Tab-separated table of N, CA, C and O in Angstrom:
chain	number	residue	atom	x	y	z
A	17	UNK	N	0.840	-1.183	0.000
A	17	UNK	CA	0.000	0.000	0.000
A	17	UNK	C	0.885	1.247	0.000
A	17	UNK	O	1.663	1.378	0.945
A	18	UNK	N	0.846	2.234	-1.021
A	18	UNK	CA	1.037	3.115	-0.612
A	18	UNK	C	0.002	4.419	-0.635
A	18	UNK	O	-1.162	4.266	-1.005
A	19	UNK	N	0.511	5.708	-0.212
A	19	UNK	CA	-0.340	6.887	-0.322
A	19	UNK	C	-0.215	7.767	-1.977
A	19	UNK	O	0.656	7.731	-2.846
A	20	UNK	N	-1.255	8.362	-1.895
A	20	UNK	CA	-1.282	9.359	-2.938
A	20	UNK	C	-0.247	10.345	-2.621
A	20	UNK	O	-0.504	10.989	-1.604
A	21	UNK	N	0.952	10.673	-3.259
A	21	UNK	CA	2.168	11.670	-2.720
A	21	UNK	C	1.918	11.957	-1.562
A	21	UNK	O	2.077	13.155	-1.329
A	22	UNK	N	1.464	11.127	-0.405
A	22	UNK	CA	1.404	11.331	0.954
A	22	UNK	C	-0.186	11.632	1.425
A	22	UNK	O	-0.364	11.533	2.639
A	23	UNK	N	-0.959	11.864	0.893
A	23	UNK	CA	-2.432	11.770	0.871
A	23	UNK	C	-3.442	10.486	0.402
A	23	UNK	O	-3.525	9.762	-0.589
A	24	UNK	N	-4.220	10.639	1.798
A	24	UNK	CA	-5.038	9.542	1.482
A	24	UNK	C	-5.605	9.319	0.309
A	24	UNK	O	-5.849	10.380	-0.266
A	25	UNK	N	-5.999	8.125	-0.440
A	25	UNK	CA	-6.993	8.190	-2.003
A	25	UNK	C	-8.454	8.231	-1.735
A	25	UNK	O	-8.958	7.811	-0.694
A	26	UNK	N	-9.106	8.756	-2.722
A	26	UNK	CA	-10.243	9.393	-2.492
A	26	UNK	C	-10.901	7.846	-3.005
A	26	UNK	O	-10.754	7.363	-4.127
A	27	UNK	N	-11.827	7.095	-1.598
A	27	UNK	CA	-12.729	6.034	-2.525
A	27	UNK	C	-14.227	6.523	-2.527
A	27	UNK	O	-14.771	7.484	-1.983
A	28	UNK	N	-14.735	5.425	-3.407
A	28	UNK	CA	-16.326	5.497	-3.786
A	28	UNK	C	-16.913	5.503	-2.010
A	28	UNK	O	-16.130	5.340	-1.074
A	29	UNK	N	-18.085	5.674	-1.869
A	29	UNK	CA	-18.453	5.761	-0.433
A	29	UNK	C	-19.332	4.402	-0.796
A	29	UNK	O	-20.022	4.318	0.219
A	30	UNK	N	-19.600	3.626	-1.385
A	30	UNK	CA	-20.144	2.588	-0.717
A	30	UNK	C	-18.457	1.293	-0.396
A	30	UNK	O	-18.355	0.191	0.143
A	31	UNK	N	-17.910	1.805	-0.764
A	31	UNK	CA	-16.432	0.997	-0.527
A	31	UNK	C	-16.320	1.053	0.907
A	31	UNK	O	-16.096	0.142	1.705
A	32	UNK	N	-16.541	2.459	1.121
A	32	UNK	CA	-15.919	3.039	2.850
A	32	UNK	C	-16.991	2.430	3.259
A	32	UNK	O	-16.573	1.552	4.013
A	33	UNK	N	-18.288	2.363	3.204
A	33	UNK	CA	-19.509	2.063	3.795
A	33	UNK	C	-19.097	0.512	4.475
A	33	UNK	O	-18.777	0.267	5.638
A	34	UNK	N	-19.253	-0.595	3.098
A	34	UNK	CA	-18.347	-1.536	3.190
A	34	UNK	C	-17.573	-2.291	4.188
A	34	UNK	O	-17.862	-3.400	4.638
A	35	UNK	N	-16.365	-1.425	4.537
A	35	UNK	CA	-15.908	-1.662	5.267
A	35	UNK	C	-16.197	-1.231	6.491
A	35	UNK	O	-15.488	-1.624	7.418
A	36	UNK	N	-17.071	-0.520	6.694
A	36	UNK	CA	-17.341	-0.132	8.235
A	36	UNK	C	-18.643	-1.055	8.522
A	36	UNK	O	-19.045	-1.046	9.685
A	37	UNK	N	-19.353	-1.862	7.570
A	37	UNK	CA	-20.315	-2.703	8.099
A	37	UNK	C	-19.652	-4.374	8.473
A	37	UNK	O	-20.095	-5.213	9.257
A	38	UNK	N	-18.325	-4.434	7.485
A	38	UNK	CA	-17.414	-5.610	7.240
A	38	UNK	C	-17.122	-5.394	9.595
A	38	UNK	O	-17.459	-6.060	10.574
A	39	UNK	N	-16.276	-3.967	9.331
A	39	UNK	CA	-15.808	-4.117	11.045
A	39	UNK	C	-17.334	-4.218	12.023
A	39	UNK	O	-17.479	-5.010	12.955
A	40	UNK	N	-18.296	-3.305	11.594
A	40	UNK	CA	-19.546	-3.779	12.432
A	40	UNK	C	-19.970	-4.733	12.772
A	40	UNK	O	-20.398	-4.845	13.921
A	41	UNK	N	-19.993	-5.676	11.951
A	41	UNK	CA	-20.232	-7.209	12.042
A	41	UNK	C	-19.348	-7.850	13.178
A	41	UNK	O	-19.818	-8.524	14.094
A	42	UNK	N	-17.971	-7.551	13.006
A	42	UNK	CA	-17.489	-8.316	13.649
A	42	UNK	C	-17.532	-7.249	14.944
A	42	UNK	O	-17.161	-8.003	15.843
A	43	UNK	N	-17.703	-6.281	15.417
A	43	UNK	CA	-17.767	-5.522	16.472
A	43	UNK	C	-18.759	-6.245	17.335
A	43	UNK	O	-18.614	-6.602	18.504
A	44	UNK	N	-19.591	-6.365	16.697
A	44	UNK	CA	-21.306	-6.326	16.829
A	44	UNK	C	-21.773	-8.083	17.573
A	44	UNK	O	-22.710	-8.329	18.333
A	45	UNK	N	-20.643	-9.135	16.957
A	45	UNK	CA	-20.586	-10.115	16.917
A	45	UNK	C	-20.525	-10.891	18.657
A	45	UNK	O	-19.579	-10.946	19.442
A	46	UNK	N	-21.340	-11.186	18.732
A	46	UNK	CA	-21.426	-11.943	20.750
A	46	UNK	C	-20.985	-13.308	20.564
A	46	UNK	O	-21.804	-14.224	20.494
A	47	UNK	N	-19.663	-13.507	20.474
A	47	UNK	CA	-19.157	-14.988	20.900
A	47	UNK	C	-20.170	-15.759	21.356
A	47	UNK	O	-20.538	-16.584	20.520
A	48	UNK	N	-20.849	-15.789	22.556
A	48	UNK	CA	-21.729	-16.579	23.305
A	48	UNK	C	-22.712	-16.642	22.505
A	48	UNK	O	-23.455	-17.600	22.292
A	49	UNK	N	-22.718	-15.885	22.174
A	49	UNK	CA	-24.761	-16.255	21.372
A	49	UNK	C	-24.474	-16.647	20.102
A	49	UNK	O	-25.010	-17.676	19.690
A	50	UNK	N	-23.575	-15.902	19.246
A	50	UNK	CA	-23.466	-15.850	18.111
A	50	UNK	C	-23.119	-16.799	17.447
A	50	UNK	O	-22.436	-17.599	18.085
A	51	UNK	N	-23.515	-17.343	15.247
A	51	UNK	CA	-23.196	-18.095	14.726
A	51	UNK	C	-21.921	-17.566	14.195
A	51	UNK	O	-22.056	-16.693	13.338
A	52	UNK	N	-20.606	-17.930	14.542
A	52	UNK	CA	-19.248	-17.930	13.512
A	52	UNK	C	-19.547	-18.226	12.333
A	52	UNK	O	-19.181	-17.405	11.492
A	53	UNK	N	-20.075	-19.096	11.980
A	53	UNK	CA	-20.498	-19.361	10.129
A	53	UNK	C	-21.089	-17.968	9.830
A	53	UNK	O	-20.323	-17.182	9.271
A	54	UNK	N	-22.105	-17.621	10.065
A	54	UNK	CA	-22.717	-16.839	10.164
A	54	UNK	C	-22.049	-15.443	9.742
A	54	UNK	O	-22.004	-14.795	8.696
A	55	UNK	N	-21.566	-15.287	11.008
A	55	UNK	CA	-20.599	-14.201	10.550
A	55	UNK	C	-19.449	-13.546	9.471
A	55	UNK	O	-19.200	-12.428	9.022
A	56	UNK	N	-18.795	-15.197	9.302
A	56	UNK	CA	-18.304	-15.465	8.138
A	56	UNK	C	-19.202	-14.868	7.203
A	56	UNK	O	-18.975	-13.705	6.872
A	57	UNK	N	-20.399	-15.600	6.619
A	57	UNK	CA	-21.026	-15.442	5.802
A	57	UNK	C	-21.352	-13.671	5.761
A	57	UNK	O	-20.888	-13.052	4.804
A	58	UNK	N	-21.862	-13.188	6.435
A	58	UNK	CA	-22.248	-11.642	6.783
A	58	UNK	C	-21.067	-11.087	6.143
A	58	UNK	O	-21.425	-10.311	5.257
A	59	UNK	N	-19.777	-11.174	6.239
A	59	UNK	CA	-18.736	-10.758	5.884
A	59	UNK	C	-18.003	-10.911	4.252
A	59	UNK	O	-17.558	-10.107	3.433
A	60	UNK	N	-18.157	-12.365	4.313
A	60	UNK	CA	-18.265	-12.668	2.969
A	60	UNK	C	-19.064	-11.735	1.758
A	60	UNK	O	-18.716	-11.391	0.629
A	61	UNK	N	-20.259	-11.513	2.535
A	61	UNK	CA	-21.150	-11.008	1.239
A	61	UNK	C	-20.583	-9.296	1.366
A	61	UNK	O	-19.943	-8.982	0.362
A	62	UNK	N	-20.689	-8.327	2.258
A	62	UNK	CA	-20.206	-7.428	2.012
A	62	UNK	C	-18.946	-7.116	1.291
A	62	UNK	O	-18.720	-6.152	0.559
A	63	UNK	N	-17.893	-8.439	1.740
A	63	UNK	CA	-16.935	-7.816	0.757
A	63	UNK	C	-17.057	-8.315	-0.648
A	63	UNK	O	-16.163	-8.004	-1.436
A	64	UNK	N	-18.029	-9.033	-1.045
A	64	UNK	CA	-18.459	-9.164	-2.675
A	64	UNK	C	-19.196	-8.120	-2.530
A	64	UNK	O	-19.989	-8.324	-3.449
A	65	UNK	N	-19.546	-7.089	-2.029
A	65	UNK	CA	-20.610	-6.345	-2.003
A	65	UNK	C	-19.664	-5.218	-2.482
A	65	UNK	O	-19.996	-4.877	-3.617
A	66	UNK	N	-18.686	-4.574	-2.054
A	66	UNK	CA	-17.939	-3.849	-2.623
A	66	UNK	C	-16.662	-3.403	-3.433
A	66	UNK	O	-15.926	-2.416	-3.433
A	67	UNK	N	-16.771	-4.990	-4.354
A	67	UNK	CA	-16.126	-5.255	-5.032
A	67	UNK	C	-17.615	-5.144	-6.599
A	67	UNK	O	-17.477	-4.585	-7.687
A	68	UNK	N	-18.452	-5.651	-6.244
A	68	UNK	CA	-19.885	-5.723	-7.144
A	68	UNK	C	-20.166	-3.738	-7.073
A	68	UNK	O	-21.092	-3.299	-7.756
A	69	UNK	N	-19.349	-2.782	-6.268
A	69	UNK	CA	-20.252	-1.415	-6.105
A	69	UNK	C	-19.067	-0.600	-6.797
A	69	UNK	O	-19.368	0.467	-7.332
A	70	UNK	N	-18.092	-0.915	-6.817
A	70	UNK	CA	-16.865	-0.240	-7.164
A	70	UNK	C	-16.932	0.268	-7.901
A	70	UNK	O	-17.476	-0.400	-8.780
A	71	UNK	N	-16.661	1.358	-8.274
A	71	UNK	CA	-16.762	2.513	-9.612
A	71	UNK	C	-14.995	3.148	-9.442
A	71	UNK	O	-14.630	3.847	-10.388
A	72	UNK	N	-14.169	2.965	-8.532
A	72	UNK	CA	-13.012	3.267	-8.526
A	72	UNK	C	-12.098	3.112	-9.443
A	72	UNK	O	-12.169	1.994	-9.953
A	73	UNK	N	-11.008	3.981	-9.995
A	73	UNK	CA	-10.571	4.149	-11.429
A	73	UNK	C	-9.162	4.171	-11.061
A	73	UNK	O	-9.014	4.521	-9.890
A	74	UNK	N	-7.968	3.885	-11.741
A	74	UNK	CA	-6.563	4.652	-11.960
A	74	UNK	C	-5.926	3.968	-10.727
A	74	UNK	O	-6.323	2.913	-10.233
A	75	UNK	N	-5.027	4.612	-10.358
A	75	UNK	CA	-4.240	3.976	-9.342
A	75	UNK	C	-4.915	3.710	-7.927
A	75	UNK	O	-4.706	2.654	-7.329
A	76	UNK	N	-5.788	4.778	-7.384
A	76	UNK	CA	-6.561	4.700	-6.304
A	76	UNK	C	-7.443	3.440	-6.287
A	76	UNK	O	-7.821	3.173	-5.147
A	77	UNK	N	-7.777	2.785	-7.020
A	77	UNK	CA	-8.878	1.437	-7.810
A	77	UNK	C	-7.789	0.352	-7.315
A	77	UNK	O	-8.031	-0.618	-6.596
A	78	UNK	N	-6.619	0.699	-7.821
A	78	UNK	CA	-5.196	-0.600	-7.431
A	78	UNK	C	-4.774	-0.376	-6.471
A	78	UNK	O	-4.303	-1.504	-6.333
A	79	UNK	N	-4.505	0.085	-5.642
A	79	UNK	CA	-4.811	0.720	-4.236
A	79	UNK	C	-5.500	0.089	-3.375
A	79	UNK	O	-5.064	-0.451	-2.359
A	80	UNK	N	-6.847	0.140	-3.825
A	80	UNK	CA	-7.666	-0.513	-2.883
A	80	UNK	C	-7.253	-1.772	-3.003
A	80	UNK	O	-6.758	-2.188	-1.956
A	81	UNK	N	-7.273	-2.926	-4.323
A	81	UNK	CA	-7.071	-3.812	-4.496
A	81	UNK	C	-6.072	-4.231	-3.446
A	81	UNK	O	-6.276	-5.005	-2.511
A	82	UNK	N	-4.798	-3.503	-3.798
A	82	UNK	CA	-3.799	-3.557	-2.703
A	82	UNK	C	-4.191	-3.957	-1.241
A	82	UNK	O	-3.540	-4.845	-0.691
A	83	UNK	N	-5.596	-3.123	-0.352
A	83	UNK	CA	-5.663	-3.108	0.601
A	83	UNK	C	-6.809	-4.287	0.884
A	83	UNK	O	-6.992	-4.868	1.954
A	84	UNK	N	-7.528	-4.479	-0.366
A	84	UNK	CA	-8.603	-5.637	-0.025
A	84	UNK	C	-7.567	-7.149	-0.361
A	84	UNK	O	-7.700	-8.050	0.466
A	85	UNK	N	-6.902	-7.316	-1.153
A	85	UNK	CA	-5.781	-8.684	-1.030
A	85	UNK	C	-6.280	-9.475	0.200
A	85	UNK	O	-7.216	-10.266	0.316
A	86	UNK	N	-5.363	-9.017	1.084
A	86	UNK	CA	-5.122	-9.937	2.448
A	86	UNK	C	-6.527	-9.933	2.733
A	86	UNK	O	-6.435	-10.594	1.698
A	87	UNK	N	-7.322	-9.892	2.954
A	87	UNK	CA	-8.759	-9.846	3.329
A	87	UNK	C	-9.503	-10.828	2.406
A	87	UNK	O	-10.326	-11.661	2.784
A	88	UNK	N	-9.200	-10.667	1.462
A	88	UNK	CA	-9.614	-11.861	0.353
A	88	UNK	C	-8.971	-13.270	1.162
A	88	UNK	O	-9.547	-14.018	1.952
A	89	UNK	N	-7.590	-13.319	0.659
A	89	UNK	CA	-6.921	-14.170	1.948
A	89	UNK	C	-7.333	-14.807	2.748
A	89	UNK	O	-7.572	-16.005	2.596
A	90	UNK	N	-7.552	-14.048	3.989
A	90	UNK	CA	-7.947	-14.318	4.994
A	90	UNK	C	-8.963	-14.930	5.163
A	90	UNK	O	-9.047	-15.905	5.909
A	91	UNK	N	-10.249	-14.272	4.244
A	91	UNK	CA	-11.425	-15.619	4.223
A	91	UNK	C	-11.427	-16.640	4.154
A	91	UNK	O	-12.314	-17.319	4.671
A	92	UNK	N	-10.121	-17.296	3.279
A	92	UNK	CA	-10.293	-18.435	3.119
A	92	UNK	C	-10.403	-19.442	3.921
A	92	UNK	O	-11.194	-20.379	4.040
A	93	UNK	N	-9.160	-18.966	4.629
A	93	UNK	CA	-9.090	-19.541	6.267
A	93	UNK	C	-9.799	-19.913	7.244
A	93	UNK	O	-10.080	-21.050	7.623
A	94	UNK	N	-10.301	-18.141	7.952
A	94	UNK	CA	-10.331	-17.644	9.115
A	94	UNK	C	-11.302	-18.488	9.708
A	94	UNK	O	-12.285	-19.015	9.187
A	95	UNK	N	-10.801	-18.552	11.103
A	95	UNK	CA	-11.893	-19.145	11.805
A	95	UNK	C	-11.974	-17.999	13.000
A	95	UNK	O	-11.326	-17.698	14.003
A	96	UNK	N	-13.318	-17.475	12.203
A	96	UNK	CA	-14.362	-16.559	13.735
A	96	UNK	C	-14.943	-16.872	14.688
A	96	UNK	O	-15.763	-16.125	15.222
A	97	UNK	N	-14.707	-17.827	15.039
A	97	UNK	CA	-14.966	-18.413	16.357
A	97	UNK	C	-13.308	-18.119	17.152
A	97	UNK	O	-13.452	-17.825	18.339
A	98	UNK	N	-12.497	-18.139	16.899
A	98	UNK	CA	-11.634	-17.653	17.650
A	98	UNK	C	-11.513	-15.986	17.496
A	98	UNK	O	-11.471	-15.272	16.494
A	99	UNK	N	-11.463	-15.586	19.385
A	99	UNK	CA	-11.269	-14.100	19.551
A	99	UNK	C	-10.343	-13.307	18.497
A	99	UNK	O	-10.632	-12.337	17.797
A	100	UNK	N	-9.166	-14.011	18.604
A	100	UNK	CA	-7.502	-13.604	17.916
A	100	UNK	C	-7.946	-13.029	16.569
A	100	UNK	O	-7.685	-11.876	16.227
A	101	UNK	N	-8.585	-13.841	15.879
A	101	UNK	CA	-8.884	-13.690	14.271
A	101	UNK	C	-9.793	-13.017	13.941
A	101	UNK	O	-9.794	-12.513	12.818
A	102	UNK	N	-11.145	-12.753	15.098
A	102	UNK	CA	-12.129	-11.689	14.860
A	102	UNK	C	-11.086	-10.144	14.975
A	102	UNK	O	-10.867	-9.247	14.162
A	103	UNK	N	-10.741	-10.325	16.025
A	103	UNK	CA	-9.622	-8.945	16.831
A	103	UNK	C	-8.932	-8.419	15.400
A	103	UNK	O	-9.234	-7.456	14.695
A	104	UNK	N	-7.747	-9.567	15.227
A	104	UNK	CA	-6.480	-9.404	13.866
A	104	UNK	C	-7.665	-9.200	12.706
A	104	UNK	O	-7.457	-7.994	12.574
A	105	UNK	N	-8.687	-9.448	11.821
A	105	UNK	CA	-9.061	-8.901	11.140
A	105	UNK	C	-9.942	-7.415	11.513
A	105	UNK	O	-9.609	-6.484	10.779
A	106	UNK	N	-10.732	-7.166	12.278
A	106	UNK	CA	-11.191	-6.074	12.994
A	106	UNK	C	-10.168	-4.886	12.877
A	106	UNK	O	-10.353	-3.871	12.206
A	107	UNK	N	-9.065	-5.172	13.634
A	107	UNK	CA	-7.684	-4.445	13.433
A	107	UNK	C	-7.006	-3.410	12.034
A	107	UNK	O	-6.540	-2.277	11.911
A	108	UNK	N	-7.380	-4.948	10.892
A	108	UNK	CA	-6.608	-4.785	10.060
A	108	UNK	C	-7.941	-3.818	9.093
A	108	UNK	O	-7.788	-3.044	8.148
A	109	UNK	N	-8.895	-4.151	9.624
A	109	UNK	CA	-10.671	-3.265	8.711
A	109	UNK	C	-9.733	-1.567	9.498
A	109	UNK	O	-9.624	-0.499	8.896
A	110	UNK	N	-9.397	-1.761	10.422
A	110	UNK	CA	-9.346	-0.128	10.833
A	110	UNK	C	-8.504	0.599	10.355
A	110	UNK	O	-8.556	1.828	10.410
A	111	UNK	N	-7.389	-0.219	9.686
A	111	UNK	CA	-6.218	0.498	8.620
A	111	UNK	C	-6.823	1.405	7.658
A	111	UNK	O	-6.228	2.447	7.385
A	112	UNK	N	-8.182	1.068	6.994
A	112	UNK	CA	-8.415	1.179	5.983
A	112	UNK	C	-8.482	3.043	5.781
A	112	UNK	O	-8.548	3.613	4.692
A	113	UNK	N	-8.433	3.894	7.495
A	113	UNK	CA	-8.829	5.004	7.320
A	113	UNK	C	-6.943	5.692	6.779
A	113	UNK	O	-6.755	6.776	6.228
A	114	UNK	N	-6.225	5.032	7.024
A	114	UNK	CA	-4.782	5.456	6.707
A	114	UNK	C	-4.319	5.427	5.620
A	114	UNK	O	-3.192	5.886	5.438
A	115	UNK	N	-5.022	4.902	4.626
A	115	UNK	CA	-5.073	4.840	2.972
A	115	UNK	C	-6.014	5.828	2.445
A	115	UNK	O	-5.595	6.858	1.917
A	116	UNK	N	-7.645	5.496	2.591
A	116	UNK	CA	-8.521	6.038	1.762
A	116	UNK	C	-9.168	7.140	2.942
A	116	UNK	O	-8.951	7.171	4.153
A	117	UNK	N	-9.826	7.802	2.306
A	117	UNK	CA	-10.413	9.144	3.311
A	117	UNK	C	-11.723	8.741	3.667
A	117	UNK	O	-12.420	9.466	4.378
C-alpha cells in the first residue's frame, strides 16, 4: 500500500460504507450467542458487495485492491470463532482510514 504523494486516495463511499459494516459485524458479533459461520457469511457477502459497487478508477482502484488482497486471503481460512482472528481482522478493517479518506 502506498499513499497518494502522501495523501489519502479518495474512494467510492459505498467501498468506505463496506468496510465499516465488514468491522460492524465483527464488532457487533457476541461470541456466546453468536453463529461464527454466520458471521463469516455476513462478511463474505459485504466484501463481494464492494467489489460488485466499485466505480473506482486509476491507481486509487489498485490501491484498494492492494488493501482488499489480504482480506480476500484471509477468508479463506479464518476461523471466527476464535477471539484472535475476529480482533487481527477487525484491526486490520481499521487500517483502511490510513489509505482512503
Amino acid at each position: 500500500m502506498t499513499l497518494d504523494n502522501g495523501k489519502q486516495w479518495i474512494p467510492n463511499v459505498e467501498t468506505t460504507e463496506g468496510i465499516a459494516r465488514m468491522a460492524a459485524l465483527i464488532s457487533d458479533h457476541d461470541p456466546a450467542t453468536g453463529d461464527a459461520k454466520a458471521l463469516k457469511a455476513g462478511l463474505e457477502e459485504e466484501f463481494a458487495l464492494i467489489f460488485a459497487r466499485c466505480t473506482m478508477t486509476g491507481e486509487a482502484h489498485n490501491q484498494l485492491h492492494n488493501y482488499l488482497l489480504p482480506i480476500h486471503k484471509e477468508m479463506a481460512y479464518i476461523d471466527l470463532s476464535e477471539k484472535v482472528d475476529r480482533d487481527e481482522l477487525l484491526d486490520y478493517l481499521g487500517t483502511y482510514g490510513k489509505y482512503f479518506e
